[in-house]
Tab-separated table of C-alpha atoms in Angstrom:
chain	number	residue	atom	x	y	z
A	75	MET	CA	59.835	-102.190	-11.039
A	76	THR	CA	56.530	-103.854	-10.763
A	77	GLN	CA	54.156	-102.064	-7.870
A	78	THR	CA	52.441	-105.296	-6.108
A	79	HIS	CA	48.713	-104.696	-5.156
A	80	ASP	CA	46.273	-106.305	-2.295
A	81	TRP	CA	43.783	-108.046	-4.506
A	82	TRP	CA	46.856	-110.151	-6.270
A	83	VAL	CA	47.326	-113.459	-5.593
A	84	TYR	CA	49.829	-114.202	-9.146
A	85	GLN	CA	52.508	-111.344	-8.291
A	86	GLY	CA	54.668	-112.272	-11.392
A	87	THR	CA	57.570	-112.825	-9.070
A	88	GLY	CA	58.556	-116.304	-10.433
A	89	VAL	CA	59.262	-117.416	-6.748
A	90	PRO	CA	56.667	-119.877	-5.461
A	91	HIS	CA	53.973	-119.194	-2.598
A	92	ASP	CA	51.219	-119.532	-0.844
A	93	SER	CA	49.363	-116.354	-1.951
A	94	LEU	CA	46.637	-118.717	-3.460
A	95	ASP	CA	45.212	-119.698	0.076
A	96	GLN	CA	44.055	-116.225	0.542
A	97	LEU	CA	42.005	-115.958	-2.239
A	98	PRO	CA	38.353	-114.850	-1.517
A	99	ASP	CA	35.598	-117.632	-1.912
A	100	ALA	CA	34.104	-117.800	-5.828
A	101	PRO	CA	31.344	-115.634	-6.857
A	102	PRO	CA	28.007	-117.705	-6.401
A	103	TRP	CA	27.646	-118.200	-10.127
A	104	ARG	CA	30.726	-119.658	-9.960
A	105	ALA	CA	30.584	-121.958	-7.198
A	106	PHE	CA	30.602	-125.855	-7.861
A	107	ARG	CA	30.039	-129.226	-6.625
A	108	HIS	CA	32.346	-130.028	-4.251
A	109	ARG	CA	33.266	-126.395	-2.619
A	110	HIS	CA	31.922	-127.919	0.894
A	111	ALA	CA	33.531	-131.391	0.603
A	112	GLU	CA	35.297	-132.277	3.676
A	113	PRO	CA	39.130	-131.794	2.840
A	114	TRP	CA	40.211	-135.296	3.036
A	115	ARG	CA	37.871	-136.014	-0.016
A	116	LEU	CA	40.146	-133.501	-2.157
A	117	LEU	CA	42.581	-134.720	-4.402
A	118	GLU	CA	46.440	-133.621	-4.360
A	119	ALA	CA	48.295	-132.677	-7.363
A	120	PRO	CA	51.157	-134.404	-7.936
A	121	ASP	CA	54.537	-132.538	-7.519
A	122	PRO	CA	55.730	-130.797	-10.569
A	123	ARG	CA	59.814	-130.709	-9.398
A	124	ASP	CA	60.481	-133.667	-11.713
A	125	ASP	CA	58.247	-132.506	-14.498
A	126	ASP	CA	60.422	-131.970	-17.726
A	127	ALA	CA	57.923	-129.340	-19.356
A	128	VAL	CA	57.991	-127.593	-16.142
A	129	ARG	CA	61.681	-127.099	-16.528
A	130	ARG	CA	61.945	-126.560	-19.907
A	131	HIS	CA	59.368	-123.410	-20.017
A	132	LEU	CA	60.418	-121.906	-16.426
A	133	GLY	CA	64.265	-122.137	-17.876
A	134	ARG	CA	66.917	-123.327	-15.513
A	135	ALA	CA	66.638	-124.593	-11.629
A	136	GLY	CA	67.155	-121.764	-9.434
A	137	GLN	CA	66.673	-118.835	-12.008
A	138	GLY	CA	63.009	-118.288	-11.433
A	139	ALA	CA	60.469	-118.258	-14.086
A	140	ALA	CA	61.219	-117.723	-17.463
A	141	TYR	CA	57.891	-115.539	-18.391
A	142	GLN	CA	58.800	-112.184	-17.690
A	143	ALA	CA	55.046	-110.601	-16.783
A	144	GLY	CA	54.408	-107.214	-16.791
A	145	GLU	CA	51.372	-105.075	-14.643
A	146	ARG	CA	49.176	-105.548	-17.484
A	147	GLU	CA	49.429	-109.209	-17.460
A	148	ILE	CA	49.326	-109.916	-13.742
A	149	HIS	CA	46.407	-107.623	-13.727
A	150	VAL	CA	44.226	-109.908	-16.056
A	151	VAL	CA	45.759	-113.144	-14.893
A	152	ASN	CA	44.545	-112.354	-10.864
A	153	LEU	CA	41.363	-111.399	-12.866
A	154	ALA	CA	40.360	-114.460	-14.183
A	155	LEU	CA	41.579	-116.165	-10.927
A	156	HIS	CA	39.176	-113.825	-8.421
A	157	LEU	CA	36.543	-114.327	-11.273
A	158	ARG	CA	36.897	-118.171	-11.646
A	159	ARG	CA	36.866	-117.446	-15.499
A	160	PRO	CA	39.159	-118.861	-18.657
A	161	LEU	CA	41.841	-116.691	-20.049
A	162	LEU	CA	41.980	-116.033	-23.346
A	163	LEU	CA	45.575	-114.900	-24.534
A	164	THR	CA	45.820	-113.679	-28.268
A	165	GLY	CA	48.779	-112.572	-29.723
A	166	ASN	CA	51.426	-113.989	-32.208
A	167	PRO	CA	53.398	-117.088	-32.082
A	168	GLY	CA	56.550	-117.091	-30.102
A	169	THR	CA	55.213	-114.367	-27.535
A	170	GLY	CA	55.166	-116.487	-24.577
A	171	LYS	CA	51.252	-117.017	-24.476
A	172	SER	CA	51.761	-121.138	-23.069
A	173	THR	CA	54.439	-120.011	-20.813
A	174	LEU	CA	52.810	-117.598	-18.949
A	175	ALA	CA	50.336	-121.049	-17.758
A	176	TYR	CA	53.380	-122.969	-16.417
A	177	ALA	CA	54.564	-119.406	-14.654
A	178	VAL	CA	51.264	-119.292	-12.888
A	179	ALA	CA	51.343	-123.031	-11.741
A	180	HIS	CA	55.098	-122.560	-10.709
A	181	GLU	CA	54.409	-119.376	-8.373
A	182	LEU	CA	50.991	-120.661	-6.985
A	183	LYS	CA	52.220	-124.372	-6.693
A	184	LEU	CA	49.207	-125.541	-8.509
A	185	GLY	CA	51.255	-128.701	-9.884
A	186	PRO	CA	52.005	-130.063	-13.192
A	187	VAL	CA	49.876	-128.253	-16.240
A	188	LEU	CA	47.555	-130.180	-18.200
A	189	ARG	CA	47.845	-129.564	-21.410
A	190	TRP	CA	45.571	-129.808	-24.091
A	191	ASN	CA	46.804	-129.452	-27.739
A	192	VAL	CA	44.010	-128.295	-29.839
A	193	THR	CA	43.638	-129.538	-33.879
A	194	SER	CA	41.257	-129.356	-36.582
A	195	ARG	CA	39.911	-132.571	-35.737
A	196	SER	CA	39.556	-131.938	-31.762
A	197	THR	CA	36.120	-132.727	-30.070
A	198	LEU	CA	35.322	-131.897	-26.563
A	199	LYS	CA	34.795	-135.791	-25.786
A	200	GLU	CA	38.126	-135.962	-26.649
A	201	GLY	CA	39.087	-133.157	-24.009
A	202	LEU	CA	36.878	-135.358	-21.412
A	203	TYR	CA	37.804	-138.644	-21.674
A	204	GLN	CA	38.306	-141.444	-23.483
A	205	TYR	CA	36.937	-145.065	-23.755
A	206	ASP	CA	38.470	-148.362	-24.866
A	207	ALA	CA	35.182	-150.213	-26.191
A	208	VAL	CA	37.521	-152.106	-28.606
A	209	GLY	CA	39.595	-153.376	-26.019
A	210	ARG	CA	36.753	-154.042	-23.587
A	211	LEU	CA	34.946	-156.496	-25.918
A	212	TYR	CA	38.356	-157.963	-26.971
A	213	ASP	CA	38.761	-159.293	-23.398
A	214	ALA	CA	34.898	-159.941	-22.883
A	215	GLY	CA	35.586	-162.403	-25.644
A	216	LEU	CA	38.804	-163.847	-24.256
A	217	ARG	CA	36.508	-164.807	-20.779
A	218	ASN	CA	33.893	-166.479	-22.874
A	219	ALA	CA	35.951	-168.543	-24.458
A	220	GLY	CA	36.653	-169.926	-21.352
A	221	PRO	CA	39.507	-170.071	-18.690
A	222	LEU	CA	42.928	-171.350	-19.700
A	223	PRO	CA	44.202	-174.950	-18.606
A	224	GLY	CA	45.288	-174.507	-15.014
A	225	HIS	CA	43.171	-171.113	-14.317
A	226	GLY	CA	39.463	-170.736	-12.532
A	227	VAL	CA	37.087	-168.453	-14.043
A	228	SER	CA	38.342	-164.758	-13.790
A	229	GLU	CA	35.991	-161.939	-12.872
A	230	PRO	CA	34.473	-159.353	-15.569
A	231	PRO	CA	37.340	-156.247	-15.149
A	232	ASP	CA	36.284	-153.019	-13.884
A	233	ILE	CA	35.319	-150.792	-16.775
A	234	GLY	CA	37.401	-148.249	-15.553
A	235	LYS	CA	40.373	-150.394	-16.769
A	236	TYR	CA	39.451	-149.285	-20.241
A	237	MET	CA	38.914	-145.289	-19.653
A	238	TRP	CA	40.921	-142.556	-18.955
A	239	LEU	CA	40.524	-138.861	-18.548
A	240	GLY	CA	41.323	-136.537	-20.983
A	241	PRO	CA	43.078	-132.922	-19.922
A	242	LEU	CA	39.882	-131.108	-19.063
A	243	GLY	CA	38.399	-133.956	-17.655
A	244	THR	CA	41.182	-134.486	-15.367
A	245	ALA	CA	41.170	-130.529	-14.724
A	246	LEU	CA	37.500	-130.638	-13.453
A	247	LEU	CA	38.134	-133.248	-10.902
A	248	PRO	CA	37.942	-131.875	-7.098
A	249	TRP	CA	41.502	-131.068	-6.716
A	250	ARG	CA	42.228	-129.100	-3.231
A	251	ARG	CA	43.789	-126.544	-5.302
A	252	PRO	CA	42.735	-125.945	-8.619
A	253	ARG	CA	44.865	-127.105	-11.646
A	254	VAL	CA	45.985	-124.928	-14.481
A	255	LEU	CA	44.910	-126.133	-17.751
A	256	LEU	CA	45.955	-125.013	-20.954
A	257	ILE	CA	44.264	-125.302	-24.194
A	258	ASP	CA	46.570	-124.339	-26.718
A	259	GLU	CA	45.972	-122.917	-30.414
A	260	ILE	CA	41.763	-122.969	-29.813
A	261	ASP	CA	42.289	-121.110	-33.059
A	262	LYS	CA	43.128	-124.669	-35.372
A	263	SER	CA	39.961	-126.146	-33.660
A	264	ASP	CA	36.499	-126.677	-35.796
A	265	MET	CA	33.998	-123.721	-35.806
A	266	ASP	CA	31.803	-124.970	-33.012
A	267	PHE	CA	34.264	-126.155	-30.778
A	268	PRO	CA	34.540	-123.058	-28.861
A	269	ASN	CA	30.960	-123.188	-28.057
A	270	ASP	CA	31.052	-127.203	-27.344
A	271	LEU	CA	32.942	-125.859	-24.496
A	272	LEU	CA	31.108	-123.558	-22.705
A	273	ASN	CA	28.449	-125.410	-21.328
A	274	VAL	CA	31.339	-127.617	-19.225
A	275	PHE	CA	33.171	-123.962	-18.298
A	276	GLU	CA	29.377	-122.897	-17.099
A	277	GLU	CA	28.579	-126.001	-15.261
A	278	GLY	CA	31.879	-127.168	-13.851
A	279	GLU	CA	31.251	-130.533	-14.190
A	280	PHE	CA	30.642	-133.546	-17.097
A	281	LEU	CA	28.850	-136.826	-16.851
A	282	ILE	CA	30.406	-140.046	-18.202
A	283	PRO	CA	27.230	-142.649	-19.935
A	284	GLU	CA	29.281	-145.626	-19.888
A	285	LEU	CA	29.564	-145.331	-16.088
A	286	ALA	CA	26.515	-143.447	-15.174
A	287	ARG	CA	24.661	-146.994	-16.807
A	288	LEU	CA	26.486	-148.935	-14.203
A	289	GLY	CA	24.646	-146.888	-11.339
A	290	ARG	CA	25.883	-145.559	-7.942
A	291	THR	CA	29.448	-147.914	-8.578
A	292	THR	CA	32.492	-146.522	-8.139
A	293	GLN	CA	34.948	-147.183	-10.679
A	294	ARG	CA	38.692	-146.332	-10.783
A	295	VAL	CA	40.134	-144.373	-14.174
A	296	MET	CA	43.296	-143.132	-14.949
A	297	THR	CA	43.804	-139.320	-15.212
A	298	SER	CA	45.487	-137.422	-18.353
A	299	ASP	CA	48.506	-137.521	-16.195
A	300	ARG	CA	48.537	-140.671	-14.916
A	301	GLN	CA	47.194	-140.582	-11.641
A	302	GLU	CA	44.307	-143.332	-10.344
A	303	VAL	CA	41.256	-141.463	-9.132
A	304	GLU	CA	37.266	-142.642	-8.134
A	305	ILE	CA	34.239	-141.824	-9.829
A	306	ARG	CA	31.090	-142.433	-8.539
A	307	GLY	CA	28.088	-142.711	-10.742
A	308	GLY	CA	29.693	-141.422	-13.752
A	309	GLU	CA	29.989	-138.217	-12.373
A	310	VAL	CA	32.976	-135.500	-12.898
A	311	GLY	CA	32.479	-132.394	-10.533
A	312	CYS	CA	35.012	-129.429	-9.746
A	313	ALA	CA	35.844	-128.271	-5.980
A	314	GLN	CA	36.344	-124.834	-7.860
A	315	PHE	CA	36.991	-123.800	-10.871
A	316	PRO	CA	40.312	-124.587	-12.943
A	317	PHE	CA	42.856	-121.806	-13.996
A	318	VAL	CA	42.358	-122.186	-17.563
A	319	VAL	CA	44.314	-120.878	-20.022
A	320	LEU	CA	43.105	-120.786	-24.012
A	321	THR	CA	45.854	-119.514	-26.422
A	322	SER	CA	45.267	-118.020	-30.037
A	323	ASN	CA	47.390	-117.267	-32.566
A	324	GLN	CA	44.646	-114.496	-34.180
A	325	GLU	CA	43.870	-116.898	-37.223
A	326	ARG	CA	40.387	-116.619	-36.379
A	327	ASP	CA	37.005	-114.776	-34.442
A	328	PHE	CA	35.143	-116.619	-31.754
A	329	PRO	CA	31.502	-116.446	-30.995
A	330	MET	CA	30.576	-113.908	-28.349
A	331	ALA	CA	28.812	-116.458	-26.599
A	332	PHE	CA	32.106	-117.922	-26.140
A	333	LEU	CA	34.552	-114.263	-25.827
A	334	ARG	CA	31.751	-112.919	-23.060
A	335	ARG	CA	32.625	-115.973	-20.438
A	336	CYS	CA	36.542	-115.295	-20.958
A	337	ILE	CA	39.045	-112.527	-19.409
A	338	ARG	CA	40.766	-111.562	-22.323
A	339	LEU	CA	44.358	-110.451	-22.669
A	340	ASP	CA	46.511	-109.430	-26.301
A	341	ILE	CA	50.122	-110.578	-25.505
A	342	ASN	CA	52.241	-107.682	-27.296
A	343	PRO	CA	55.992	-108.300	-28.405
A	344	ALA	CA	58.394	-108.096	-25.482
A	345	ASP	CA	60.746	-104.857	-25.071
A	346	HIS	CA	64.277	-104.761	-24.523
A	347	GLU	CA	63.930	-105.502	-20.808
A	348	ARG	CA	61.960	-108.516	-20.737
A	349	LEU	CA	63.641	-109.901	-23.673
A	350	ALA	CA	66.947	-109.636	-21.443
A	351	GLY	CA	65.170	-111.589	-18.345
A	352	ILE	CA	64.021	-113.984	-20.990
A	353	VAL	CA	67.444	-114.660	-22.100
A	354	ALA	CA	68.911	-114.757	-18.697
A	355	ALA	CA	66.312	-117.616	-17.264
A	356	HIS	CA	67.259	-119.484	-20.283
A	357	LEU	CA	70.840	-118.546	-20.644
A	358	GLY	CA	72.196	-117.777	-17.430
A	359	ALA	CA	72.756	-113.971	-16.009
A	360	PRO	CA	74.661	-111.438	-17.656
A	361	GLY	CA	78.369	-112.275	-16.859
A	362	ALA	CA	78.104	-115.472	-17.318
A	363	GLY	CA	79.800	-115.909	-20.659
A	364	GLY	CA	82.487	-113.459	-20.215
A	365	ASN	CA	82.400	-109.905	-21.957
A	366	GLY	CA	82.258	-110.840	-25.441
A	367	SER	CA	79.207	-112.962	-24.607
A	368	ASP	CA	77.524	-110.028	-22.803
A	369	LEU	CA	78.340	-107.349	-25.925
A	370	ALA	CA	76.511	-110.024	-28.702
A	371	ARG	CA	73.542	-110.803	-25.843
A	372	GLY	CA	73.147	-106.782	-26.097
A	373	GLU	CA	73.726	-106.396	-29.761
A	374	LEU	CA	71.393	-109.093	-30.667
A	375	ILE	CA	68.341	-108.060	-28.174
A	376	ALA	CA	68.699	-104.617	-30.143
A	377	GLU	CA	68.945	-106.627	-33.752
A	378	PHE	CA	66.087	-108.960	-32.922
A	379	LEU	CA	63.750	-105.785	-31.592
A	380	SER	CA	64.801	-103.562	-34.541
A	381	ARG	CA	64.123	-106.722	-37.192
A	382	GLN	CA	60.951	-107.252	-35.739
A	383	ARG	CA	59.576	-103.428	-36.058
A	384	GLU	CA	60.568	-103.794	-39.572
A	385	LEU	CA	60.606	-106.789	-41.160
A	386	GLY	CA	57.569	-108.643	-39.775
A	387	ALA	CA	56.735	-111.812	-36.707
A	388	LEU	CA	59.539	-113.253	-34.566
A	389	ALA	CA	59.115	-115.304	-31.965
A	390	ASN	CA	61.417	-115.019	-28.832
A	391	ASP	CA	62.390	-118.600	-28.921
A	392	GLN	CA	64.123	-117.484	-32.285
A	393	LEU	CA	66.070	-114.915	-30.283
A	394	LEU	CA	67.004	-117.958	-27.742
A	395	ASN	CA	68.257	-119.985	-30.764
A	396	ALA	CA	70.485	-116.952	-32.458
A	397	LEU	CA	71.721	-116.228	-29.194
A	398	LEU	CA	73.059	-119.848	-28.379
A	399	MET	CA	74.628	-120.062	-31.547
A	400	ALA	CA	75.802	-116.406	-31.130
A	401	GLU	CA	77.874	-117.794	-27.864
A	402	ARG	CA	79.051	-120.218	-29.625
A	403	GLY	CA	81.246	-118.009	-31.335
A	404	LEU	CA	78.923	-117.217	-34.828
A	405	TRP	CA	78.631	-113.033	-33.948
A	406	GLU	CA	82.231	-112.828	-33.924
A	407	GLY	CA	82.619	-112.835	-38.148
A	408	GLU	CA	80.465	-111.473	-40.620
A	409	THR	CA	79.590	-114.702	-42.058
A	410	GLY	CA	78.351	-116.075	-38.890
A	411	ARG	CA	76.246	-112.972	-38.369
A	412	ASP	CA	74.808	-112.897	-41.900
A	413	LEU	CA	73.720	-116.813	-41.170
A	414	LEU	CA	71.975	-115.923	-38.045
A	415	ARG	CA	69.965	-112.948	-39.693
A	416	ASP	CA	68.953	-115.115	-42.701
A	417	HIS	CA	68.285	-118.160	-41.280
A	418	LEU	CA	67.601	-117.906	-37.026
A	419	LEU	CA	66.331	-114.638	-37.187
A	420	ARG	CA	64.354	-114.443	-40.164
A	421	PRO	CA	60.190	-113.260	-39.729
A	422	LEU	CA	57.896	-116.235	-39.768
A	423	ASP	CA	55.568	-114.637	-42.272
A	424	ARG	CA	57.660	-114.415	-45.283
A	425	GLY	CA	58.274	-117.049	-47.266
């Protein structure tokens, strides 16, 4: 059983608690613009209880978080929380890297995870904000054509109507409690992308030029999780650094300037005990499906680990798929077992 430590904020229990309120102040070099703002000025995250993504990543309601964090993972998560640094997770696909972000958000009650799925075409601006200039010009053209019959002269629309914040931009708003931002599969990005993130990670703020040109006016814009917020003078800055999780499938190396600003953790394949916990969170506790089902579960977990050691990369969700079909009868005959081995437990790195 994992022993807890006094300096831990995230405990890896999967049970929501308020320990984040006891987190010490940020170090001076990680203190940001709105840290002394009046509480009533800070934003509240939406309630995540009806979030489908949370249910998908954390198993059935009442069964706790599906992610089975070991002491090593808990230590490193807490380092990132105390130091207000991004957490870079590396490991094979399917080892639970992205699920860790959901587990932390769930346990520390930080609201829905803001997720940014990176591709080779992703840019920093896309993560910060997007502006529909074409839509604004189109509406302006309609207004210049004159009012419709029976209508008065309309006022020019606010520019904020044509703008919305991306996941990174949303995470950098002045939230009362830090939001969790998952930047998934950063190794798929352009070569310059990690370095492009550095200034934003260091400053904890950014400027929206289209709004800044309007002076110190206040505009209402939409966040990536569909809330309306007010931005004054085009400036977006956090009260405290968000909990940022970046995942990598080890498909490339990153610049040293980027790495030194991150807390790094290699996620190893789960052992039998952790796999059993993951399975229980998703498919129910042992005994729920009868003795035959429990026997199939134990045998398939052992088979999964054996094939993982001997044949190559296997993802945890492959095991879940195989177990689901095993509990529907495919583990009872040799034909069904061969189907599970050959198609559901096929190594990812083999053609």
